[in-house]
Amino acid sequence: VSLRVGPTQEEVRRQNLGALLRYVHLHGATSRAELTGALGLNRSTIGALTAELASAGLVEEAAPRETGRAGRPSPVVRPRSERVYAYALSIEADRLRAARIGIGAVVLDQREAPRPPDLPLEGTWPVLADLIAQLAGAVPAGAVQVGTGVAGCGLLRRANAPAHLRSGGQQAPGPESLRAELGVDSPVVVGNAADVCALAEHIRGAAVGDDNVIYLHRDVGVDAGIIVGGRRLTGAGGYAGAVGHMVVRPGGHLCGCGSRGCWETELGVPAPGTAGAGTASVVDAAASGDAAAAAMVRQFGDWLGLGVANLVNIFNPDMVIFGGALRDVYLAAAARVRSRLNATALPAARAQVKLRTPQLGADAVLIGAAELAFERLLADPLDAR
Amino acid sequence: VSLRVGPTQEEVRRQNLGALLRYVHLHGATSRAELTGALGLNRSTIGALTAELASAGLVEEAAPRETGRAGRPSPVVRPRSERVYAYALSIEADRLRAARIGIGAVVLDQREAPRPPDLPLEGTWPVLADLIAQLAGAVPAGAVQVGTGVAGCGLLRRANAPAHLRSGGQQAPGPESLRAELGVDSPVVVGNAADVCALAEHIRGAAVGDDNVIYLHRDVGVDAGIIVGGRRLTGAGGYAGAVGHMVVRPGGHLCGCGSRGCWETELGVPAPGTAGAGTASVVDAAASGDAAAAAMVRQFGDWLGLGVANLVNIFNPDMVIFGGALRDVYLAAAARVRSRLNATALPAARAQVKLRTPQLGADAVLIGAAELAFERLLADPLDAR
């Protein structure tokens, strides 16, 4: 229930500055004329806002793009991606990644290190700090760091939650300690990998224009990043999206969580970096005619379709995206997934849902993590730096 | 992604009028001093807004309540509940109800008719029109009808959906035809019973202050009204919340939807008005020591707990409310439900969730349906009438 009253003039100005900066962050170089239309503000307001953002070093005006049309084209406003940047970190089952990402989601630089199978969460911070130090050595003079976004699958909870492990005793440090651990001097924001991938695909990838999106991510567990009415679903304490622990076969296989018959266990798709055959090799073997592998892929498809059908009945999403190790499984078993979905979900909801793989590939998690770090700047461009 | 720019002065004024009217709609008579604090506006603005709403006949100022404190108390602003009203209709498995509800959620008048077991949806409109005609006969001169809200379980889709049946070929008429069918001369808004109950409990009942709420409703099927971050979950096409068709036992009992092992089928709780023993009689028999009935109640509790655990893992809600026929089942099997939930849901999410029964009782669905009708007025008080 919103009881929000109207904003003051000063709040309106900040809101407009944020809207303009967010627009060029999402859409890149944009002419003043296009901004006038897109934001519904008049030319002189757009001019004043652009001047303010430019003098703060956040955007710059550049020569117009060639349009081929007659008349004097208006100059374009573009985000200063090489100057204003965030660090993005991704903690994965088998590797650790760090990137420096400029406003406008330009990946400026990137480093990676393997994660040994037994390295616990607390052991990842020094490795990540080292990757950041490598990135920092290459930062040009005068560049401005706005924050650091950290994403982890099944390891780090949603942004509004105390950052600790969902199960097990490991605990990530709070934002202040994380700054020290990572050696950065701007705010650190922590997010779940599935959430930030959903965010990235929603604003820049497969799900642009769709406001109800489920991004399924198989890394350590099966998590979902869920967007509902254009907003991330976090839940009361930041624990929402644990779809891998939806029970789909009571009394089924024992799951790491202590329950039985959880979707991620019945699914049988192995986590990356675990012993035994990886998903890709099973999929390859099935494609080469191995009957046992083909049976496994069909079984993946059936369980994947059943779980997706449950989520489709519950959420009525526009789109389900199969990410992480589920991408290959979905591509190998797409017909089986759709057929199981059609047999299980209600007609109206299943007819509406698009099934897709990620469009941003392996960069999604880094781009999404950087979005977490840019959020404060976009909400209030002149105050946040 | 919000690219919304700041509002104009006129938009701010309308937003403030709406905020003030909504405040007294939710909280009843409120002093100007309290409004100043609650809305964060200064005294003169509150005075001007109140004068505008009063001259439109929406609120009135009255003598101050006795506070027992010294000093001149400020007069109270209250909604004109006896003058500004909505009709609320509830289409249930075994009965049809209509109420006239004043702004501020005051039930001014109410009528009811039984629904014969075979009466299809289209057969309910003439009965409801007759109930409305009875209510209309008692409306005082000068009263203003702002709209009609209609709620049905498993029959009518969410507000943003074309109003037709989820399964089966029956179809409710569109809003314009419904006006004619019901004989009302103000807008008709259609909602799902579970949704409007969730809304009513969220703003006036058990879940006040909780922004992540799941209201389970067993009438024709098992539906959920889901509130996420303070907003109703509707899904892409208005079909979200079909939690009764979440498969919890693949290959289980055949469900009316064509699938097998749906939660509402495995649960075994009969719909009201169906042949055979109703839920209440099973619960009563169990309480009187009937062993077979007690076993049934335990089984209800196990399946109820399992499905709730899945929803708790997916949504991490603050509260789950057991409504309709599930209320009695939950009360009889609460320990069993909680124990199954604890064995199945992840620790952090299950520790956080409160399990409750509805606080507004049988009025919840009518109060919620009326909220749908009041929404347009509250969004723009001077333009909507």
JSON list of C-alpha atoms in Angstrom, two decimals, chain B residues 150-350:
[
{"chain": "B", "resi": 150, "resn": "VAL", "atom": "CA", "xyz": [-16.37, -8.94, -8.17]},
{"chain": "B", "resi": 151, "resn": "ALA", "atom": "CA", "xyz": [-14.37, -11.81, -6.65]},
{"chain": "B", "resi": 152, "resn": "GLY", "atom": "CA", "xyz": [-14.55, -15.48, -7.56]},
{"chain": "B", "resi": 153, "resn": "CYS", "atom": "CA", "xyz": [-12.38, -18.46, -6.72]},
{"chain": "B", "resi": 154, "resn": "GLY", "atom": "CA", "xyz": [-10.89, -20.36, -9.63]},
{"chain": "B", "resi": 155, "resn": "LEU", "atom": "CA", "xyz": [-13.53, -18.72, -11.79]},
{"chain": "B", "resi": 156, "resn": "LEU", "atom": "CA", "xyz": [-12.39, -15.21, -12.47]},
{"chain": "B", "resi": 157, "resn": "ARG", "atom": "CA", "xyz": [-8.90, -14.24, -13.34]},
{"chain": "B", "resi": 158, "resn": "ARG", "atom": "CA", "xyz": [-6.70, -11.51, -11.94]},
{"chain": "B", "resi": 159, "resn": "ALA", "atom": "CA", "xyz": [-7.54, -7.89, -12.54]},
{"chain": "B", "resi": 160, "resn": "ASN", "atom": "CA", "xyz": [-5.14, -7.46, -15.43]},
{"chain": "B", "resi": 161, "resn": "ALA", "atom": "CA", "xyz": [-6.42, -10.49, -17.31]},
{"chain": "B", "resi": 162, "resn": "PRO", "atom": "CA", "xyz": [-9.27, -10.99, -19.69]},
{"chain": "B", "resi": 163, "resn": "ALA", "atom": "CA", "xyz": [-12.02, -12.21, -17.40]},
{"chain": "B", "resi": 164, "resn": "HIS", "atom": "CA", "xyz": [-12.50, -15.80, -18.40]},
{"chain": "B", "resi": 165, "resn": "LEU", "atom": "CA", "xyz": [-12.30, -19.17, -16.77]},
{"chain": "B", "resi": 166, "resn": "ARG", "atom": "CA", "xyz": [-8.88, -20.65, -16.13]},
{"chain": "B", "resi": 167, "resn": "SER", "atom": "CA", "xyz": [-9.92, -24.07, -17.43]},
{"chain": "B", "resi": 168, "resn": "GLY", "atom": "CA", "xyz": [-13.05, -25.18, -19.19]},
{"chain": "B", "resi": 169, "resn": "GLY", "atom": "CA", "xyz": [-14.91, -23.14, -21.73]},
{"chain": "B", "resi": 170, "resn": "GLN", "atom": "CA", "xyz": [-16.97, -20.84, -19.51]},
{"chain": "B", "resi": 171, "resn": "GLN", "atom": "CA", "xyz": [-16.22, -17.19, -19.92]},
{"chain": "B", "resi": 172, "resn": "ALA", "atom": "CA", "xyz": [-17.22, -14.21, -17.85]},
{"chain": "B", "resi": 173, "resn": "PRO", "atom": "CA", "xyz": [-18.38, -11.19, -19.87]},
{"chain": "B", "resi": 174, "resn": "GLY", "atom": "CA", "xyz": [-16.03, -8.21, -20.18]},
{"chain": "B", "resi": 175, "resn": "PRO", "atom": "CA", "xyz": [-16.41, -5.22, -17.83]},
{"chain": "B", "resi": 176, "resn": "GLU", "atom": "CA", "xyz": [-18.89, -3.38, -20.10]},
{"chain": "B", "resi": 177, "resn": "SER", "atom": "CA", "xyz": [-21.20, -6.38, -20.48]},
{"chain": "B", "resi": 178, "resn": "LEU", "atom": "CA", "xyz": [-20.89, -7.11, -16.77]},
{"chain": "B", "resi": 179, "resn": "ARG", "atom": "CA", "xyz": [-22.18, -3.61, -15.99]},
{"chain": "B", "resi": 180, "resn": "ALA", "atom": "CA", "xyz": [-25.25, -4.38, -18.04]},
{"chain": "B", "resi": 181, "resn": "GLU", "atom": "CA", "xyz": [-25.67, -7.90, -16.60]},
{"chain": "B", "resi": 182, "resn": "LEU", "atom": "CA", "xyz": [-25.43, -6.59, -13.04]},
{"chain": "B", "resi": 183, "resn": "GLY", "atom": "CA", "xyz": [-27.43, -3.42, -13.65]},
{"chain": "B", "resi": 184, "resn": "VAL", "atom": "CA", "xyz": [-24.85, -1.06, -12.20]},
{"chain": "B", "resi": 185, "resn": "ASP", "atom": "CA", "xyz": [-23.82, 2.29, -13.66]},
{"chain": "B", "resi": 186, "resn": "SER", "atom": "CA", "xyz": [-20.23, 2.48, -12.44]},
{"chain": "B", "resi": 187, "resn": "PRO", "atom": "CA", "xyz": [-17.09, 0.54, -13.48]},
{"chain": "B", "resi": 188, "resn": "VAL", "atom": "CA", "xyz": [-16.87, -3.19, -12.70]},
{"chain": "B", "resi": 189, "resn": "VAL", "atom": "CA", "xyz": [-13.51, -4.68, -11.67]},
{"chain": "B", "resi": 190, "resn": "VAL", "atom": "CA", "xyz": [-13.00, -8.43, -11.49]},
{"chain": "B", "resi": 191, "resn": "GLY", "atom": "CA", "xyz": [-10.54, -10.21, -9.20]},
{"chain": "B", "resi": 192, "resn": "ASN", "atom": "CA", "xyz": [-9.62, -13.64, -7.97]},
{"chain": "B", "resi": 193, "resn": "ALA", "atom": "CA", "xyz": [-10.97, -14.49, -4.49]},
{"chain": "B", "resi": 194, "resn": "ALA", "atom": "CA", "xyz": [-7.57, -15.52, -3.16]},
{"chain": "B", "resi": 195, "resn": "ASP", "atom": "CA", "xyz": [-6.07, -12.26, -4.42]},
{"chain": "B", "resi": 196, "resn": "VAL", "atom": "CA", "xyz": [-8.67, -10.00, -2.86]},
{"chain": "B", "resi": 197, "resn": "CYS", "atom": "CA", "xyz": [-8.53, -11.90, 0.44]},
{"chain": "B", "resi": 198, "resn": "ALA", "atom": "CA", "xyz": [-4.75, -11.48, 0.45]},
{"chain": "B", "resi": 199, "resn": "LEU", "atom": "CA", "xyz": [-5.21, -7.78, -0.23]},
{"chain": "B", "resi": 200, "resn": "ALA", "atom": "CA", "xyz": [-7.79, -7.36, 2.55]},
{"chain": "B", "resi": 201, "resn": "GLU", "atom": "CA", "xyz": [-5.71, -9.25, 5.13]},
{"chain": "B", "resi": 202, "resn": "HIS", "atom": "CA", "xyz": [-2.62, -7.32, 4.04]},
{"chain": "B", "resi": 203, "resn": "ILE", "atom": "CA", "xyz": [-4.10, -3.87, 4.48]},
{"chain": "B", "resi": 204, "resn": "ARG", "atom": "CA", "xyz": [-6.59, -4.48, 7.32]},
{"chain": "B", "resi": 205, "resn": "GLY", "atom": "CA", "xyz": [-6.15, -7.96, 8.78]},
{"chain": "B", "resi": 206, "resn": "ALA", "atom": "CA", "xyz": [-3.61, -10.55, 9.90]},
{"chain": "B", "resi": 207, "resn": "ALA", "atom": "CA", "xyz": [-0.81, -9.36, 7.62]},
{"chain": "B", "resi": 208, "resn": "VAL", "atom": "CA", "xyz": [-0.77, -5.61, 8.28]},
{"chain": "B", "resi": 209, "resn": "GLY", "atom": "CA", "xyz": [2.90, -4.59, 8.19]},
{"chain": "B", "resi": 210, "resn": "ASP", "atom": "CA", "xyz": [4.03, -7.69, 6.29]},
{"chain": "B", "resi": 211, "resn": "ASP", "atom": "CA", "xyz": [4.93, -7.14, 2.64]},
{"chain": "B", "resi": 212, "resn": "ASN", "atom": "CA", "xyz": [5.44, -10.75, 1.59]},
{"chain": "B", "resi": 213, "resn": "VAL", "atom": "CA", "xyz": [2.26, -12.74, 2.13]},
{"chain": "B", "resi": 214, "resn": "ILE", "atom": "CA", "xyz": [0.72, -15.93, 0.71]},
{"chain": "B", "resi": 215, "resn": "TYR", "atom": "CA", "xyz": [-3.03, -16.34, 1.26]},
{"chain": "B", "resi": 216, "resn": "LEU", "atom": "CA", "xyz": [-4.14, -19.91, 0.49]},
{"chain": "B", "resi": 217, "resn": "HIS", "atom": "CA", "xyz": [-7.78, -20.24, -0.45]},
{"chain": "B", "resi": 218, "resn": "ARG", "atom": "CA", "xyz": [-9.65, -23.50, -0.91]},
{"chain": "B", "resi": 219, "resn": "ASP", "atom": "CA", "xyz": [-12.99, -23.05, -2.63]},
{"chain": "B", "resi": 220, "resn": "VAL", "atom": "CA", "xyz": [-13.45, -24.69, -6.03]},
{"chain": "B", "resi": 221, "resn": "GLY", "atom": "CA", "xyz": [-9.67, -25.26, -6.25]},
{"chain": "B", "resi": 222, "resn": "VAL", "atom": "CA", "xyz": [-6.67, -24.28, -4.18]},
{"chain": "B", "resi": 223, "resn": "ASP", "atom": "CA", "xyz": [-5.50, -20.83, -5.22]},
{"chain": "B", "resi": 224, "resn": "ALA", "atom": "CA", "xyz": [-3.02, -18.43, -3.69]},
{"chain": "B", "resi": 225, "resn": "GLY", "atom": "CA", "xyz": [-3.23, -14.69, -3.41]},
{"chain": "B", "resi": 226, "resn": "ILE", "atom": "CA", "xyz": [0.43, -13.70, -3.28]},
{"chain": "B", "resi": 227, "resn": "ILE", "atom": "CA", "xyz": [1.83, -10.35, -2.19]},
{"chain": "B", "resi": 228, "resn": "VAL", "atom": "CA", "xyz": [5.46, -9.73, -3.03]},
{"chain": "B", "resi": 229, "resn": "GLY", "atom": "CA", "xyz": [7.23, -6.63, -1.78]},
{"chain": "B", "resi": 230, "resn": "GLY", "atom": "CA", "xyz": [3.83, -5.09, -0.98]},
{"chain": "B", "resi": 231, "resn": "ARG", "atom": "CA", "xyz": [2.35, -5.67, -4.44]},
{"chain": "B", "resi": 232, "resn": "ARG", "atom": "CA", "xyz": [-0.01, -8.37, -5.73]},
{"chain": "B", "resi": 233, "resn": "LEU", "atom": "CA", "xyz": [1.61, -11.02, -7.92]},
{"chain": "B", "resi": 234, "resn": "THR", "atom": "CA", "xyz": [-0.51, -11.28, -11.06]},
{"chain": "B", "resi": 235, "resn": "GLY", "atom": "CA", "xyz": [1.86, -12.79, -13.62]},
{"chain": "B", "resi": 236, "resn": "ALA", "atom": "CA", "xyz": [2.19, -11.96, -17.28]},
{"chain": "B", "resi": 237, "resn": "GLY", "atom": "CA", "xyz": [-1.46, -12.64, -18.13]},
{"chain": "B", "resi": 238, "resn": "GLY", "atom": "CA", "xyz": [-3.16, -12.61, -14.74]},
{"chain": "B", "resi": 239, "resn": "TYR", "atom": "CA", "xyz": [-2.86, -16.35, -14.18]},
{"chain": "B", "resi": 240, "resn": "ALA", "atom": "CA", "xyz": [-0.31, -16.42, -11.37]},
{"chain": "B", "resi": 241, "resn": "GLY", "atom": "CA", "xyz": [-1.13, -18.12, -8.08]},
{"chain": "B", "resi": 242, "resn": "ALA", "atom": "CA", "xyz": [-2.34, -21.49, -9.40]},
{"chain": "B", "resi": 243, "resn": "VAL", "atom": "CA", "xyz": [-0.46, -23.21, -6.59]},
{"chain": "B", "resi": 244, "resn": "GLY", "atom": "CA", "xyz": [-3.06, -26.00, -6.41]},
{"chain": "B", "resi": 245, "resn": "HIS", "atom": "CA", "xyz": [-1.69, -27.30, -9.70]},
{"chain": "B", "resi": 246, "resn": "MET", "atom": "CA", "xyz": [1.90, -27.53, -8.50]},
{"chain": "B", "resi": 247, "resn": "VAL", "atom": "CA", "xyz": [2.80, -31.20, -9.03]},
{"chain": "B", "resi": 248, "resn": "VAL", "atom": "CA", "xyz": [3.96, -32.73, -5.73]},
{"chain": "B", "resi": 249, "resn": "ARG", "atom": "CA", "xyz": [3.65, -36.41, -6.67]},
{"chain": "B", "resi": 250, "resn": "PRO", "atom": "CA", "xyz": [4.43, -37.23, -10.31]},
{"chain": "B", "resi": 251, "resn": "GLY", "atom": "CA", "xyz": [2.08, -39.96, -11.52]},
{"chain": "B", "resi": 252, "resn": "GLY", "atom": "CA", "xyz": [-0.27, -39.34, -8.58]},
{"chain": "B", "resi": 253, "resn": "HIS", "atom": "CA", "xyz": [-4.07, -38.90, -8.63]},
{"chain": "B", "resi": 254, "resn": "LEU", "atom": "CA", "xyz": [-5.65, -37.55, -11.81]},
{"chain": "B", "resi": 255, "resn": "CYS", "atom": "CA", "xyz": [-6.59, -33.88, -11.37]},
{"chain": "B", "resi": 256, "resn": "GLY", "atom": "CA", "xyz": [-9.42, -32.00, -13.06]},
{"chain": "B", "resi": 257, "resn": "CYS", "atom": "CA", "xyz": [-6.78, -30.03, -15.00]},
{"chain": "B", "resi": 258, "resn": "GLY", "atom": "CA", "xyz": [-5.67, -33.18, -16.81]},
{"chain": "B", "resi": 259, "resn": "SER", "atom": "CA", "xyz": [-2.35, -33.51, -14.99]},
{"chain": "B", "resi": 260, "resn": "ARG", "atom": "CA", "xyz": [-1.52, -35.97, -12.19]},
{"chain": "B", "resi": 261, "resn": "GLY", "atom": "CA", "xyz": [-0.33, -35.45, -8.63]},
{"chain": "B", "resi": 262, "resn": "CYS", "atom": "CA", "xyz": [-1.39, -31.79, -8.33]},
{"chain": "B", "resi": 263, "resn": "TRP", "atom": "CA", "xyz": [-1.20, -30.42, -4.80]},
{"chain": "B", "resi": 264, "resn": "GLU", "atom": "CA", "xyz": [-4.93, -29.69, -4.56]},
{"chain": "B", "resi": 265, "resn": "THR", "atom": "CA", "xyz": [-5.75, -33.29, -5.55]},
{"chain": "B", "resi": 266, "resn": "GLU", "atom": "CA", "xyz": [-3.19, -34.97, -3.28]},
{"chain": "B", "resi": 267, "resn": "LEU", "atom": "CA", "xyz": [-4.26, -32.72, -0.41]},
{"chain": "B", "resi": 268, "resn": "GLY", "atom": "CA", "xyz": [-7.66, -34.41, -0.46]},
{"chain": "B", "resi": 269, "resn": "VAL", "atom": "CA", "xyz": [-9.50, -31.52, 1.24]},
{"chain": "B", "resi": 270, "resn": "PRO", "atom": "CA", "xyz": [-12.97, -31.45, -0.40]},
{"chain": "B", "resi": 271, "resn": "ALA", "atom": "CA", "xyz": [-14.35, -28.26, -1.92]},
{"chain": "B", "resi": 272, "resn": "PRO", "atom": "CA", "xyz": [-17.33, -26.70, -0.11]},
{"chain": "B", "resi": 273, "resn": "GLY", "atom": "CA", "xyz": [-20.68, -27.83, -1.47]},
{"chain": "B", "resi": 274, "resn": "THR", "atom": "CA", "xyz": [-19.37, -31.06, -2.96]},
{"chain": "B", "resi": 275, "resn": "ALA", "atom": "CA", "xyz": [-20.90, -34.44, -2.21]},
{"chain": "B", "resi": 276, "resn": "GLY", "atom": "CA", "xyz": [-19.50, -36.46, 0.69]},
{"chain": "B", "resi": 277, "resn": "ALA", "atom": "CA", "xyz": [-18.25, -35.36, 4.08]},
{"chain": "B", "resi": 278, "resn": "GLY", "atom": "CA", "xyz": [-17.14, -31.72, 4.25]},
{"chain": "B", "resi": 279, "resn": "THR", "atom": "CA", "xyz": [-13.91, -30.68, 5.88]},
{"chain": "B", "resi": 280, "resn": "ALA", "atom": "CA", "xyz": [-15.62, -29.44, 9.03]},
{"chain": "B", "resi": 281, "resn": "SER", "atom": "CA", "xyz": [-17.27, -32.80, 9.70]},
{"chain": "B", "resi": 282, "resn": "VAL", "atom": "CA", "xyz": [-13.98, -34.68, 9.25]},
{"chain": "B", "resi": 283, "resn": "VAL", "atom": "CA", "xyz": [-12.28, -32.28, 11.64]},
{"chain": "B", "resi": 284, "resn": "ASP", "atom": "CA", "xyz": [-15.15, -32.65, 14.14]},
{"chain": "B", "resi": 285, "resn": "ALA", "atom": "CA", "xyz": [-15.05, -36.45, 13.93]},
{"chain": "B", "resi": 286, "resn": "ALA", "atom": "CA", "xyz": [-11.28, -36.43, 14.48]},
{"chain": "B", "resi": 287, "resn": "ALA", "atom": "CA", "xyz": [-11.75, -34.22, 17.52]},
{"chain": "B", "resi": 288, "resn": "SER", "atom": "CA", "xyz": [-14.34, -36.68, 18.92]},
{"chain": "B", "resi": 289, "resn": "GLY", "atom": "CA", "xyz": [-11.85, -39.53, 18.70]},
{"chain": "B", "resi": 290, "resn": "ASP", "atom": "CA", "xyz": [-12.75, -41.10, 15.33]},
{"chain": "B", "resi": 291, "resn": "ALA", "atom": "CA", "xyz": [-9.46, -42.82, 14.36]},
{"chain": "B", "resi": 292, "resn": "ALA", "atom": "CA", "xyz": [-10.11, -42.85, 10.61]},
{"chain": "B", "resi": 293, "resn": "ALA", "atom": "CA", "xyz": [-10.97, -39.13, 10.65]},
{"chain": "B", "resi": 294, "resn": "ALA", "atom": "CA", "xyz": [-7.88, -38.40, 12.76]},
{"chain": "B", "resi": 295, "resn": "ALA", "atom": "CA", "xyz": [-5.71, -40.23, 10.21]},
{"chain": "B", "resi": 296, "resn": "MET", "atom": "CA", "xyz": [-7.29, -38.14, 7.45]},
{"chain": "B", "resi": 297, "resn": "VAL", "atom": "CA", "xyz": [-6.54, -34.93, 9.33]},
{"chain": "B", "resi": 298, "resn": "ARG", "atom": "CA", "xyz": [-2.91, -36.02, 9.79]},
{"chain": "B", "resi": 299, "resn": "GLN", "atom": "CA", "xyz": [-2.69, -36.70, 6.08]},
{"chain": "B", "resi": 300, "resn": "PHE", "atom": "CA", "xyz": [-4.19, -33.27, 5.29]},
{"chain": "B", "resi": 301, "resn": "GLY", "atom": "CA", "xyz": [-1.55, -31.76, 7.57]},
{"chain": "B", "resi": 302, "resn": "ASP", "atom": "CA", "xyz": [1.33, -33.60, 5.90]},
{"chain": "B", "resi": 303, "resn": "TRP", "atom": "CA", "xyz": [0.35, -32.57, 2.38]},
{"chain": "B", "resi": 304, "resn": "LEU", "atom": "CA", "xyz": [-0.53, -29.06, 3.47]},
{"chain": "B", "resi": 305, "resn": "GLY", "atom": "CA", "xyz": [2.88, -28.73, 5.16]},
{"chain": "B", "resi": 306, "resn": "LEU", "atom": "CA", "xyz": [4.72, -30.08, 2.12]},
{"chain": "B", "resi": 307, "resn": "GLY", "atom": "CA", "xyz": [3.10, -27.65, -0.32]},
{"chain": "B", "resi": 308, "resn": "VAL", "atom": "CA", "xyz": [3.58, -24.74, 2.07]},
{"chain": "B", "resi": 309, "resn": "ALA", "atom": "CA", "xyz": [7.26, -25.72, 2.42]},
{"chain": "B", "resi": 310, "resn": "ASN", "atom": "CA", "xyz": [7.68, -25.49, -1.35]},
{"chain": "B", "resi": 311, "resn": "LEU", "atom": "CA", "xyz": [6.08, -22.04, -1.38]},
{"chain": "B", "resi": 312, "resn": "VAL", "atom": "CA", "xyz": [8.23, -20.94, 1.57]},
{"chain": "B", "resi": 313, "resn": "ASN", "atom": "CA", "xyz": [11.39, -22.03, -0.28]},
{"chain": "B", "resi": 314, "resn": "ILE", "atom": "CA", "xyz": [10.29, -20.23, -3.43]},
{"chain": "B", "resi": 315, "resn": "PHE", "atom": "CA", "xyz": [8.91, -17.00, -1.89]},
{"chain": "B", "resi": 316, "resn": "ASN", "atom": "CA", "xyz": [10.47, -16.64, 1.59]},
{"chain": "B", "resi": 317, "resn": "PRO", "atom": "CA", "xyz": [7.23, -15.00, 2.80]},
{"chain": "B", "resi": 318, "resn": "ASP", "atom": "CA", "xyz": [6.64, -13.23, 6.11]},
{"chain": "B", "resi": 319, "resn": "MET", "atom": "CA", "xyz": [3.32, -15.02, 6.50]},
{"chain": "B", "resi": 320, "resn": "VAL", "atom": "CA", "xyz": [1.15, -17.80, 5.09]},
{"chain": "B", "resi": 321, "resn": "ILE", "atom": "CA", "xyz": [-2.60, -17.46, 5.79]},
{"chain": "B", "resi": 322, "resn": "PHE", "atom": "CA", "xyz": [-4.90, -20.49, 5.56]},
{"chain": "B", "resi": 323, "resn": "GLY", "atom": "CA", "xyz": [-8.27, -19.35, 4.21]},
{"chain": "B", "resi": 324, "resn": "GLY", "atom": "CA", "xyz": [-11.54, -20.84, 3.04]},
{"chain": "B", "resi": 325, "resn": "ALA", "atom": "CA", "xyz": [-11.87, -24.55, 3.81]},
{"chain": "B", "resi": 326, "resn": "LEU", "atom": "CA", "xyz": [-8.15, -24.71, 4.66]},
{"chain": "B", "resi": 327, "resn": "ARG", "atom": "CA", "xyz": [-8.70, -22.70, 7.83]},
{"chain": "B", "resi": 328, "resn": "ASP", "atom": "CA", "xyz": [-10.36, -25.58, 9.71]},
{"chain": "B", "resi": 329, "resn": "VAL", "atom": "CA", "xyz": [-7.84, -28.08, 8.35]},
{"chain": "B", "resi": 330, "resn": "TYR", "atom": "CA", "xyz": [-4.94, -25.93, 9.46]},
{"chain": "B", "resi": 331, "resn": "LEU", "atom": "CA", "xyz": [-6.37, -25.39, 12.93]},
{"chain": "B", "resi": 332, "resn": "ALA", "atom": "CA", "xyz": [-6.90, -29.14, 13.35]},
{"chain": "B", "resi": 333, "resn": "ALA", "atom": "CA", "xyz": [-3.46, -30.10, 12.03]},
{"chain": "B", "resi": 334, "resn": "ALA", "atom": "CA", "xyz": [-1.29, -27.08, 12.88]},
{"chain": "B", "resi": 335, "resn": "ALA", "atom": "CA", "xyz": [1.45, -29.07, 14.64]},
{"chain": "B", "resi": 336, "resn": "ARG", "atom": "CA", "xyz": [1.62, -31.53, 11.76]},
{"chain": "B", "resi": 337, "resn": "VAL", "atom": "CA", "xyz": [1.81, -28.71, 9.19]},
{"chain": "B", "resi": 338, "resn": "ARG", "atom": "CA", "xyz": [4.60, -26.96, 11.10]},
{"chain": "B", "resi": 339, "resn": "SER", "atom": "CA", "xyz": [6.51, -30.20, 11.59]},
{"chain": "B", "resi": 340, "resn": "ARG", "atom": "CA", "xyz": [6.35, -31.06, 7.89]},
{"chain": "B", "resi": 341, "resn": "LEU", "atom": "CA", "xyz": [7.34, -27.50, 7.02]},
{"chain": "B", "resi": 342, "resn": "ASN", "atom": "CA", "xyz": [10.34, -27.71, 9.35]},
{"chain": "B", "resi": 343, "resn": "ALA", "atom": "CA", "xyz": [11.44, -31.03, 7.85]},
{"chain": "B", "resi": 344, "resn": "THR", "atom": "CA", "xyz": [11.21, -29.70, 4.29]},
{"chain": "B", "resi": 345, "resn": "ALA", "atom": "CA", "xyz": [11.89, -25.96, 4.02]},
{"chain": "B", "resi": 346, "resn": "LEU", "atom": "CA", "xyz": [15.32, -24.34, 4.32]},
{"chain": "B", "resi": 347, "resn": "PRO", "atom": "CA", "xyz": [16.15, -23.14, 7.85]},
{"chain": "B", "resi": 348, "resn": "ALA", "atom": "CA", "xyz": [16.31, -19.38, 7.26]},
{"chain": "B", "resi": 349, "resn": "ALA", "atom": "CA", "xyz": [13.05, -19.19, 5.31]},
{"chain": "B", "resi": 350, "resn": "ARG", "atom": "CA", "xyz": [11.07, -21.51, 7.60]}
]
